[in-house]
Amino acid sequence: MSTTCCSATTEEPVPALVVLEDSCCETPEKVEAEESSCCGTTEVEAAPEPVQESCCCGPAKTEPEPVSCCGSTEQEPLADVRTGLSLADAVAALGGSVPQATDPAPYVLPDWLRATENSLAGAKPWHTVADRGEGELAFLPGFLFDADPIVEADPRTYLGWQPKSGAVACCSDTSSSCCPTTSCCNATDAVEALGEEAFFPTLLLGSPLGCRSEASASVEDPLLVADLIDHIVPAAIEAGARSITAPWLHDGPHSEVLALALQAYGGDLAFHGENNLLSLQHDSYEAYLASLPARKRRRVKEDSDRAAASGTRIERKDREELRPLVGRISELITENRQKYSGGEDVTHIHALISALVEGGADVRAYLAYKDDQVAAVSVTVRQGKRLFVKWAGFDYEALGERSGVYFEIVLDRPLRDAYAEGITAIEAGPGADDAKRLRGFTPHRLRSAILVADTALRPEVAKLHAAYGEARREALGLGAEEEPTTAIGRLKAKLLGGSAYEPVKPVQPEGGCCG
């Protein structure tokens, strides 16, 4: 038996084949009828004159086809990518609405982004859309800042820098005041030595007031998201951006693609914090509560008893019911932010809550009244089958520091309602980790990515970024990441900077700068 280049078999020896340039193989002088070629030819009297661009079994074609003679070579069509868009142009390019097959957070949807643009000084929209045809779309929001924005949106924050105002980024707080006793906020001098011009103008990928670096798409295809970065990075640098950040990469296929794509252009990744998530796997709140160990059930009951004894009345208000309350809600949330030195102010929060109400989002607030005054609030947003706990605010003078109201309005009431409504998951954000883990929430890693245009500065930026990430881990009570034991785990760790999760063991007060 002998085999031709196209896997035909014959009992007799086959004459020597002559390989032509730009072709698979040349048909021999004469092939017996019993022989078969790769494309099913049965008998050929004599080989035709060699054709320079022919394939092994057919005449030359002027235009290449997606299928070759020896197998399919069809490729995914390239996406048409437009970057640096205004929100109106991005939504128009998407056909009028942001794609949501990938179930994005509410913080990357148009109403929220519009309110961000209107309330956040210096935020210039830089949104990106990829269109691969046949309804395959992807969207990545972004904002360009010419100068120092709020601390959460400043790239230097993720290298351990702090502004003279003392503000700290609370999108992933590590304790009551984010970094009070660790070295993660002690690199200000080293960062400032690099010069402000090394970082500004800066492009932030994601939603700066939503603390989310996330793309949304109409198909579950991470490669479509990679097309976004392939256009964003060169276009932004050509437009004058000195740095590009994705400060809040949540674990998930699309975020991993964003991380890998930024790394491919010279970006650096580091640990940033942890988000608390709970998957609702029981038929009712009562069944969920019964599933907790006895010690945890007892603690939840103690928290509930303290709230009941606090002298407060708790109510839930939804959507339009919130309109007359937006002012007071914003004040309470801002007071909480200021208590922990957060960057958001009352203007941002008022604009965002108003935008959610105006846009018809499923936004609800849990309000605690003390002497007929709103003394505490928790604001949540339902998106699809997920509930996001976004803000909390307290009048500590009226309630005291240990009233138990925090647990009732931030965790327990939303949990009861989520089970009653058939919600499948709750995202409660960072902060107050002990209380959340007590109720079954699990930690999910957040990473930050930073890319500076000046290649000479990249080693120093990577060093500062890594030190910041390690200090964040220390502040959360985490040890070094465990070495993966599987091949895929090692590959992932090599590409993405590790994948181990450890339990968080901080001692924290009620609440925290992010609720």
Coordinates of C-alpha atoms in Angstrom, one line a residue:
M1 CA 0.0 0.0 0.0
S2 CA 1.2 3.5 -0.7
T3 CA -0.2 6.9 0.1
T4 CA -0.4 10.0 -2.0
C5 CA -0.2 13.5 -0.6
C6 CA -4.0 13.6 -0.5
S7 CA -4.3 10.2 1.3
A8 CA -5.3 8.1 -1.8
T9 CA -4.3 4.4 -1.5
T10 CA -3.4 1.9 -4.2
E11 CA -2.1 -1.6 -4.4
E12 CA 0.6 -0.9 -6.9
P13 CA 3.5 1.4 -6.5
V14 CA 2.7 5.0 -7.5
P15 CA 5.1 6.9 -9.8
A16 CA 7.1 9.5 -8.2
L17 CA 5.3 12.7 -7.6
V18 CA 6.5 16.1 -8.8
V19 CA 5.7 18.9 -6.3
L20 CA 4.8 22.1 -7.9
E21 CA 5.2 25.6 -6.4
D22 CA 1.9 26.8 -4.9
S23 CA 0.2 23.5 -5.4
C24 CA -0.5 20.4 -3.3
C25 CA 0.8 17.8 -5.7
E26 CA 0.9 17.0 -9.5
T27 CA -1.3 14.2 -10.8
P28 CA 1.1 11.4 -12.1
E29 CA 1.4 10.6 -15.8
K30 CA -1.3 7.9 -15.6
V31 CA -3.4 6.7 -12.7
E32 CA -5.3 3.5 -12.9
A33 CA -9.1 3.5 -12.6
E34 CA -9.1 1.8 -9.3
E35 CA -7.1 4.6 -7.7
S36 CA -8.9 7.5 -6.2
S37 CA -7.7 11.0 -5.6
C38 CA -8.5 13.3 -2.7
C39 CA -11.4 14.8 -4.6
G40 CA -12.9 11.6 -6.1
T41 CA -11.4 11.6 -9.7
T42 CA -11.6 8.1 -11.1
E43 CA -9.5 8.1 -14.3
V44 CA -7.1 10.5 -15.9
E45 CA -5.3 9.6 -19.2
A46 CA -2.5 12.1 -18.8
A47 CA -1.6 14.9 -16.6
P48 CA -2.4 18.4 -18.0
E49 CA 0.3 21.0 -18.4
P50 CA 1.3 22.2 -14.9
V51 CA -0.7 25.2 -13.8
Q52 CA 1.3 27.3 -11.4
E53 CA -1.7 28.1 -9.1
S54 CA -3.6 24.9 -9.3
C55 CA -4.4 22.6 -6.4
C56 CA -3.9 18.9 -6.5
C57 CA -7.2 18.0 -7.9
G58 CA -8.6 20.9 -9.8
P59 CA -8.0 23.7 -12.2
A60 CA -6.7 27.0 -11.1
K61 CA -9.2 29.5 -9.8
T62 CA -8.8 33.2 -10.1
E63 CA -10.4 33.9 -6.7
P64 CA -9.6 31.8 -3.7
E65 CA -12.5 29.9 -2.1
P66 CA -12.9 29.2 1.6
V67 CA -12.5 25.5 1.1
S68 CA -9.2 23.9 -0.2
C69 CA -8.9 20.6 -2.0
C70 CA -7.6 18.8 1.1
G71 CA -9.8 20.4 3.8
S72 CA -11.7 23.4 5.0
T73 CA -9.7 26.6 5.6
E74 CA -12.7 28.9 6.3
Q75 CA -12.0 31.6 8.8
E76 CA -14.1 33.8 11.1
P77 CA -15.0 37.0 9.3
L78 CA -13.2 40.0 10.6
A79 CA -15.1 42.5 12.7
D80 CA -15.7 46.1 11.7
V81 CA -14.5 48.0 14.8
R82 CA -15.1 51.6 15.5
T83 CA -13.4 53.2 18.6
G84 CA -13.3 56.7 20.2
L85 CA -17.1 57.0 19.8
S86 CA -19.6 59.2 21.7
L87 CA -22.4 57.3 23.5
A88 CA -24.9 58.4 20.9
D89 CA -22.7 57.1 18.0
A90 CA -21.9 53.9 19.9
V91 CA -25.6 53.1 20.6
A92 CA -26.5 53.9 16.9
A93 CA -23.7 51.6 15.7
L94 CA -25.2 48.9 17.9
G95 CA -28.6 49.3 16.4
G96 CA -30.2 51.3 19.2
S97 CA -29.3 49.2 22.3
V98 CA -26.4 47.6 24.0
P99 CA -26.1 43.8 23.4
Q100 CA -26.9 41.8 26.5
A101 CA -26.4 38.2 25.6
T102 CA -23.4 38.1 28.0
D103 CA -25.6 39.5 30.8
P104 CA -23.6 42.7 31.6
A105 CA -23.8 44.6 34.8
P106 CA -26.1 47.6 34.8
Y107 CA -23.1 49.9 35.2
V108 CA -22.1 49.4 31.5
L109 CA -25.5 50.2 30.0
P110 CA -26.4 53.6 28.3
D111 CA -28.3 55.3 31.1
W112 CA -25.5 54.8 33.6
L113 CA -22.8 55.8 31.1
R114 CA -24.7 58.9 30.2
A115 CA -25.0 60.0 33.8
T116 CA -21.3 59.3 34.3
E117 CA -20.5 61.6 31.4
N118 CA -22.8 64.3 32.7
S119 CA -21.6 64.2 36.3
L120 CA -18.0 63.3 36.2
A121 CA -15.8 66.3 35.4
G122 CA -13.4 65.8 32.6
A123 CA -14.8 62.4 31.5
K124 CA -14.7 62.3 27.7
P125 CA -16.5 59.3 26.2
W126 CA -14.3 56.8 24.3
H127 CA -16.6 53.9 23.5
T128 CA -15.8 51.0 21.1
V129 CA -18.1 48.8 19.0
A130 CA -17.3 45.7 17.0
D131 CA -19.7 44.4 14.4
R132 CA -19.0 41.1 12.7
G133 CA -22.3 41.0 10.8
E134 CA -25.4 38.8 11.3
G135 CA -26.1 40.5 14.6
E136 CA -22.7 39.6 16.2
L137 CA -21.9 42.8 18.2
A138 CA -19.6 43.7 21.1
F139 CA -19.4 46.9 23.1
L140 CA -16.7 48.2 25.5
P141 CA -17.3 51.5 27.2
G142 CA -14.4 53.8 28.0
F143 CA -13.6 57.4 29.1
L144 CA -10.6 59.6 28.3
F145 CA -9.3 61.9 31.0
D146 CA -6.8 64.7 30.2
A147 CA -6.0 65.4 33.8
D148 CA -6.3 63.9 37.3
P149 CA -9.9 62.5 37.7
I150 CA -11.5 61.1 40.8
V151 CA -9.1 58.7 42.6
E152 CA -10.8 55.6 41.4
A153 CA -10.2 56.6 37.8
D154 CA -6.6 57.7 38.2
P155 CA -4.1 55.1 36.9
R156 CA -1.5 56.0 39.5
T157 CA -3.9 54.8 42.3
Y158 CA -3.2 51.2 41.1
L159 CA 0.5 51.7 41.6
G160 CA 0.1 52.7 45.3
W161 CA -0.2 56.4 44.8
Q162 CA -2.5 58.7 47.0
P163 CA -3.5 62.3 46.2
K164 CA -2.7 65.0 48.7
S165 CA -6.5 65.2 49.5
G166 CA -6.1 61.8 51.2
A167 CA -8.9 60.3 49.1
V168 CA -8.6 56.5 48.6
A169 CA -10.2 54.2 46.0
C170 CA -13.0 52.3 47.6
C171 CA -14.2 50.2 44.6
S172 CA -12.6 47.3 46.4
D173 CA -12.0 48.3 50.0
T174 CA -9.6 46.1 52.0
S175 CA -10.7 47.3 55.5
S176 CA -12.5 50.2 57.1
S177 CA -10.4 52.8 55.3
C178 CA -9.1 50.7 52.4
C179 CA -5.3 50.8 53.2
P180 CA -4.8 52.0 56.7
T181 CA -2.0 49.8 57.9
T182 CA -0.3 48.3 54.8
S183 CA 2.2 49.5 52.3
C184 CA -0.3 49.6 49.4
C185 CA -0.7 53.4 49.8
N186 CA 2.9 54.2 50.5
A187 CA 4.3 54.5 47.0
T188 CA 3.3 58.1 46.3
D189 CA 6.8 59.5 46.0
A190 CA 8.0 56.7 43.7
V191 CA 4.9 57.1 41.4
E192 CA 5.2 60.9 41.4
A193 CA 8.9 60.6 40.4
L194 CA 7.7 59.1 37.1
G195 CA 5.9 62.3 36.3
E196 CA 2.2 63.0 35.7
E197 CA 2.9 63.2 31.9
A198 CA 3.7 59.5 32.0
F199 CA 0.1 58.8 32.7
F200 CA -2.1 61.6 31.3
P201 CA -4.1 61.7 29.1
T202 CA -5.4 58.4 30.3
L203 CA -8.0 56.0 28.8
L204 CA -10.0 54.1 31.4
L205 CA -11.8 51.0 29.9
G206 CA -15.1 50.4 31.6
S207 CA -17.4 52.3 33.9
P208 CA -15.5 54.6 36.4
L209 CA -18.5 55.2 38.6
G210 CA -19.6 51.6 38.3
C211 CA -16.2 50.2 39.1
R212 CA -16.5 47.7 36.2
S213 CA -14.1 47.0 33.3
E214 CA -16.5 44.9 31.3
A215 CA -17.5 44.4 27.7
S216 CA -21.0 43.3 26.6
A217 CA -21.7 41.2 23.5
S218 CA -24.6 39.7 21.6
V219 CA -22.7 36.3 21.3
E220 CA -20.7 34.3 23.8
D221 CA -17.5 34.7 21.8
P222 CA -14.5 36.1 23.7
L223 CA -12.5 36.5 20.4
L224 CA -14.9 39.2 19.4
V225 CA -13.9 41.1 22.5
A226 CA -10.2 40.7 21.6
D227 CA -11.0 42.6 18.3
L228 CA -12.0 45.6 20.5
I229 CA -8.5 45.8 22.2
D230 CA -6.7 45.3 18.9
H231 CA -8.2 48.6 17.7
I232 CA -8.4 50.5 21.0
V233 CA -4.7 50.4 22.0
P234 CA -3.1 51.7 18.8
A235 CA -5.9 54.3 18.2
A236 CA -5.7 55.6 21.8
I237 CA -1.9 55.9 21.8
E238 CA -2.0 57.6 18.4
A239 CA -4.6 60.1 19.8
G240 CA -2.2 61.0 22.6
A241 CA -3.1 58.7 25.5
R242 CA -0.1 58.0 27.7
S243 CA -1.8 55.2 29.6
I244 CA -4.7 52.7 29.4
T245 CA -6.2 51.1 32.4
A246 CA -8.9 48.4 33.1
P247 CA -9.0 48.7 36.8
W248 CA -11.8 46.3 37.7
L249 CA -11.5 43.1 35.7
H250 CA -14.0 40.6 37.2
D251 CA -13.4 36.9 36.7
G252 CA -15.0 35.6 33.5
P253 CA -14.1 34.6 29.9
H254 CA -14.5 38.1 28.5
S255 CA -12.5 39.8 31.2
E256 CA -9.8 37.2 30.8
V257 CA -9.6 38.0 27.1
L258 CA -9.4 41.8 27.9
A259 CA -6.5 41.0 30.3
L260 CA -4.7 38.8 27.8
A261 CA -5.2 41.3 25.0
L262 CA -3.8 44.2 27.1
Q263 CA -0.9 42.0 28.1
A264 CA -0.1 41.4 24.5
Y265 CA 0.4 45.1 24.0
G266 CA 2.7 45.4 27.0
G267 CA 0.2 45.9 29.8
D268 CA 0.6 44.6 33.3
L269 CA -1.8 42.7 35.6
A270 CA -2.1 42.7 39.3
F271 CA -4.4 41.5 42.1
H272 CA -6.8 44.3 43.1
G273 CA -9.4 42.9 45.5
E274 CA -12.4 40.5 45.8
N275 CA -16.1 40.8 45.0
N276 CA -18.7 38.9 47.0
L277 CA -21.2 36.7 45.1
L278 CA -24.0 34.4 46.2
S279 CA -25.6 31.9 43.9
L280 CA -29.2 31.3 45.1
Q281 CA -29.6 27.5 44.9
H282 CA -32.6 26.9 47.2
D283 CA -36.3 27.1 46.7
S284 CA -36.9 29.7 49.3
Y285 CA -35.2 32.0 51.8
E286 CA -36.3 29.7 54.6
A287 CA -34.6 26.7 52.9
Y288 CA -31.5 28.7 52.3
L289 CA -31.3 29.8 55.9
A290 CA -31.9 26.2 57.0
S291 CA -28.9 25.1 54.9
L292 CA -26.5 27.3 56.9
P293 CA -24.6 25.7 59.8
A294 CA -26.2 26.3 63.2
R295 CA -23.6 28.8 64.3
K296 CA -24.1 30.9 61.3
R297 CA -27.9 30.8 61.6
R298 CA -27.6 31.9 65.2
R299 CA -25.4 34.9 64.1
V300 CA -27.9 35.9 61.4
K301 CA -30.7 35.8 64.0
E302 CA -28.7 37.9 66.4
D303 CA -28.1 40.5 63.7
S304 CA -31.8 40.5 62.9
D305 CA -32.8 40.9 66.6
R306 CA -30.4 43.9 67.0
A307 CA -32.1 45.6 64.0
A308 CA -35.6 44.9 65.4
A309 CA -34.5 46.5 68.7
S310 CA -33.0 49.6 67.0
G311 CA -36.2 51.5 67.0
T312 CA -36.3 51.8 63.2
R313 CA -39.0 51.1 60.6
I314 CA -37.7 49.5 57.4
E315 CA -39.5 50.0 54.0
R316 CA -38.7 49.2 50.4
K317 CA -39.2 51.7 47.6
D318 CA -38.9 50.9 43.9
R319 CA -38.3 52.9 40.7
E320 CA -40.6 56.0 40.6
E321 CA -41.2 55.8 44.3
L322 CA -37.6 56.8 44.7
R323 CA -37.9 60.1 42.8
P324 CA -38.8 62.3 45.9
L325 CA -36.2 60.5 48.0
V326 CA -33.1 60.8 45.7
G327 CA -31.8 63.8 47.5
R328 CA -31.8 62.3 51.0
I329 CA -30.5 58.9 49.7
S330 CA -27.6 60.6 47.9
E331 CA -26.7 62.6 51.1
L332 CA -26.6 59.4 53.2
I333 CA -24.5 57.5 50.7
T334 CA -22.1 60.5 50.3
E335 CA -21.7 60.7 54.1
N336 CA -20.7 57.1 54.1
R337 CA -18.2 57.6 51.3
Q338 CA -16.7 60.6 53.0
K339 CA -16.4 58.7 56.3
Y340 CA -14.1 56.3 54.5
S341 CA -12.5 58.9 52.2
G342 CA -14.1 57.6 49.0
G343 CA -13.9 59.6 45.7
E344 CA -17.6 59.8 44.7
D345 CA -19.5 62.9 45.8
V346 CA -23.2 63.7 46.1
T347 CA -23.3 65.0 42.5
H348 CA -22.2 61.7 41.1
I349 CA -24.5 59.6 43.2
H350 CA -27.5 61.9 42.7
A351 CA -27.0 61.8 38.9
L352 CA -26.6 58.0 38.8
I353 CA -29.7 57.2 40.9
S354 CA -31.7 59.8 38.9
A355 CA -30.6 58.2 35.6
L356 CA -31.6 54.7 36.8
V357 CA -35.1 56.0 37.7
E358 CA -35.5 58.0 34.5
G359 CA -34.3 55.1 32.4
G360 CA -36.8 52.7 33.9
A361 CA -34.1 50.5 35.5
D362 CA -35.3 48.0 38.2
V363 CA -33.7 50.1 41.0
R364 CA -35.0 49.6 44.6
A365 CA -34.0 51.1 47.9
Y366 CA -34.3 49.6 51.4
L367 CA -34.9 52.5 53.8
A368 CA -34.6 52.6 57.6
Y369 CA -36.7 55.3 59.3
K370 CA -35.8 56.6 62.7
D371 CA -38.3 59.1 64.2
D372 CA -39.8 59.4 60.7
Q373 CA -36.5 60.5 59.2
V374 CA -34.6 58.3 56.7
A375 CA -31.5 57.3 58.7
A376 CA -30.1 54.5 56.5
V377 CA -30.4 53.3 53.0
S378 CA -29.3 50.4 50.7
V379 CA -29.7 50.8 47.0
T380 CA -29.8 47.7 44.7
V381 CA -30.3 47.2 41.0
R382 CA -31.9 44.2 39.4
Q383 CA -30.5 43.2 35.9
G384 CA -32.0 40.1 34.4
K385 CA -31.8 37.3 37.0
R386 CA -29.1 39.1 39.0
L387 CA -29.3 41.6 41.9
F388 CA -26.5 44.1 42.4
V389 CA -26.1 45.7 45.9
K390 CA -24.5 49.0 44.9
W391 CA -24.6 51.6 47.7
A392 CA -25.3 51.9 51.4
G393 CA -25.5 55.0 53.6
F394 CA -26.0 55.6 57.3
D395 CA -26.6 58.4 59.7
Y396 CA -24.4 56.9 62.5
E397 CA -25.4 59.7 64.9
A398 CA -29.0 58.6 64.8
L399 CA -28.4 54.9 64.6
G400 CA -25.1 54.3 66.5
E401 CA -22.2 52.2 65.1
R402 CA -23.7 48.8 66.0
S403 CA -27.4 49.0 65.3
G404 CA -27.7 45.8 63.2
V405 CA -29.5 47.9 60.6
Y406 CA -26.7 47.4 58.1
F407 CA -27.2 43.6 57.9
E408 CA -31.0 43.9 57.6
I409 CA -31.1 46.4 54.7
V410 CA -27.9 45.5 52.8
L411 CA -28.1 41.7 53.0
D412 CA -31.1 40.1 54.7
R413 CA -34.0 42.0 53.1
P414 CA -32.5 41.9 49.6
L415 CA -31.9 38.1 50.1
R416 CA -35.5 37.4 51.1
D417 CA -36.8 39.4 48.1
A418 CA -34.4 37.8 45.7
Y419 CA -35.7 34.3 46.6
A420 CA -39.3 35.5 46.4
E421 CA -38.6 36.9 42.9
G422 CA -36.7 34.0 41.4
I423 CA -33.4 35.8 41.2
T424 CA -30.5 33.4 40.7
A425 CA -27.5 35.4 42.0
I426 CA -26.6 38.4 44.2
E427 CA -23.5 40.5 43.8
A428 CA -22.8 42.4 47.0
G429 CA -19.5 44.0 46.2
P430 CA -16.5 44.3 48.4
G431 CA -16.4 45.3 52.1
A432 CA -18.0 43.9 55.2
D433 CA -16.7 40.5 54.1
D434 CA -17.3 38.7 57.4
A435 CA -21.0 39.5 57.3
K436 CA -21.3 38.4 53.7
R437 CA -19.3 35.2 54.0
L438 CA -21.3 34.4 57.1
R439 CA -24.4 34.3 54.8
G440 CA -22.7 32.1 52.2
F441 CA -21.3 34.7 49.8
T442 CA -18.0 33.6 48.2
P443 CA -15.0 35.7 47.1
H444 CA -14.3 36.3 43.4
R445 CA -11.1 37.9 42.4
L446 CA -10.7 41.4 40.8
R447 CA -7.6 42.4 38.9
S448 CA -6.4 45.7 37.5
A449 CA -4.6 46.1 34.2
I450 CA -2.4 49.1 33.3
L451 CA -0.5 49.9 30.2
V452 CA 1.8 52.9 29.7
A453 CA 2.7 54.1 26.3
D454 CA 6.4 54.8 27.3
T455 CA 8.0 51.4 26.9
A456 CA 11.0 52.5 29.0
L457 CA 8.8 53.0 32.0
R458 CA 7.0 49.6 31.8
P459 CA 9.4 47.7 34.0
E460 CA 9.1 50.2 36.8
V461 CA 5.3 50.4 36.4
A462 CA 5.1 46.6 36.6
K463 CA 7.2 46.6 39.8
L464 CA 5.0 49.2 41.5
H465 CA 1.8 47.5 40.2
A466 CA 2.9 44.1 41.6
A467 CA 3.8 45.6 45.0
Y468 CA 0.4 47.3 45.1
G469 CA -1.3 44.0 44.3
E470 CA 0.7 42.1 47.0
A471 CA -0.1 44.8 49.6
R472 CA -3.8 44.5 48.7
R473 CA -3.6 40.8 49.3
E474 CA -2.0 41.4 52.6
A475 CA -4.6 43.9 53.6
L476 CA -7.3 41.3 52.9
G477 CA -5.5 38.7 55.1
L478 CA -4.5 36.6 52.1
G479 CA -1.3 34.7 51.7
A480 CA 0.6 34.2 48.5
E481 CA -1.3 32.5 45.7
E482 CA -1.0 28.7 45.7
E483 CA 0.9 27.2 42.9
P484 CA -1.5 25.5 40.4
T485 CA -1.1 21.7 40.2
T486 CA -2.7 21.1 36.8
A487 CA -1.3 21.9 33.4
I488 CA -4.2 24.2 32.5
G489 CA -3.9 25.9 35.9
R490 CA -0.2 26.6 35.3
L491 CA -0.9 27.9 31.8
K492 CA -3.6 30.2 33.2
A493 CA -1.4 31.4 36.0
K494 CA 1.4 32.1 33.5
L495 CA -0.9 34.1 31.2
L496 CA -3.1 35.7 33.8
G497 CA -1.1 36.1 36.9
G498 CA -2.6 33.2 39.0
S499 CA -6.1 31.9 39.7
A500 CA -6.2 30.8 43.4
Y501 CA -8.8 32.2 45.7
E502 CA -8.4 32.2 49.4
P503 CA -10.9 33.0 52.2
V504 CA -10.9 36.5 53.4
K505 CA -10.3 37.0 57.2
P506 CA -10.4 40.7 57.9
V507 CA -11.8 42.3 61.1
Q508 CA -14.2 45.0 59.9
P509 CA -16.8 47.4 61.2
E510 CA -20.4 47.3 60.0
G511 CA -20.6 48.6 56.5
G512 CA -17.4 50.1 55.1
C513 CA -16.7 52.7 52.4
C514 CA -18.5 50.6 49.8
G515 CA -21.4 49.2 51.9

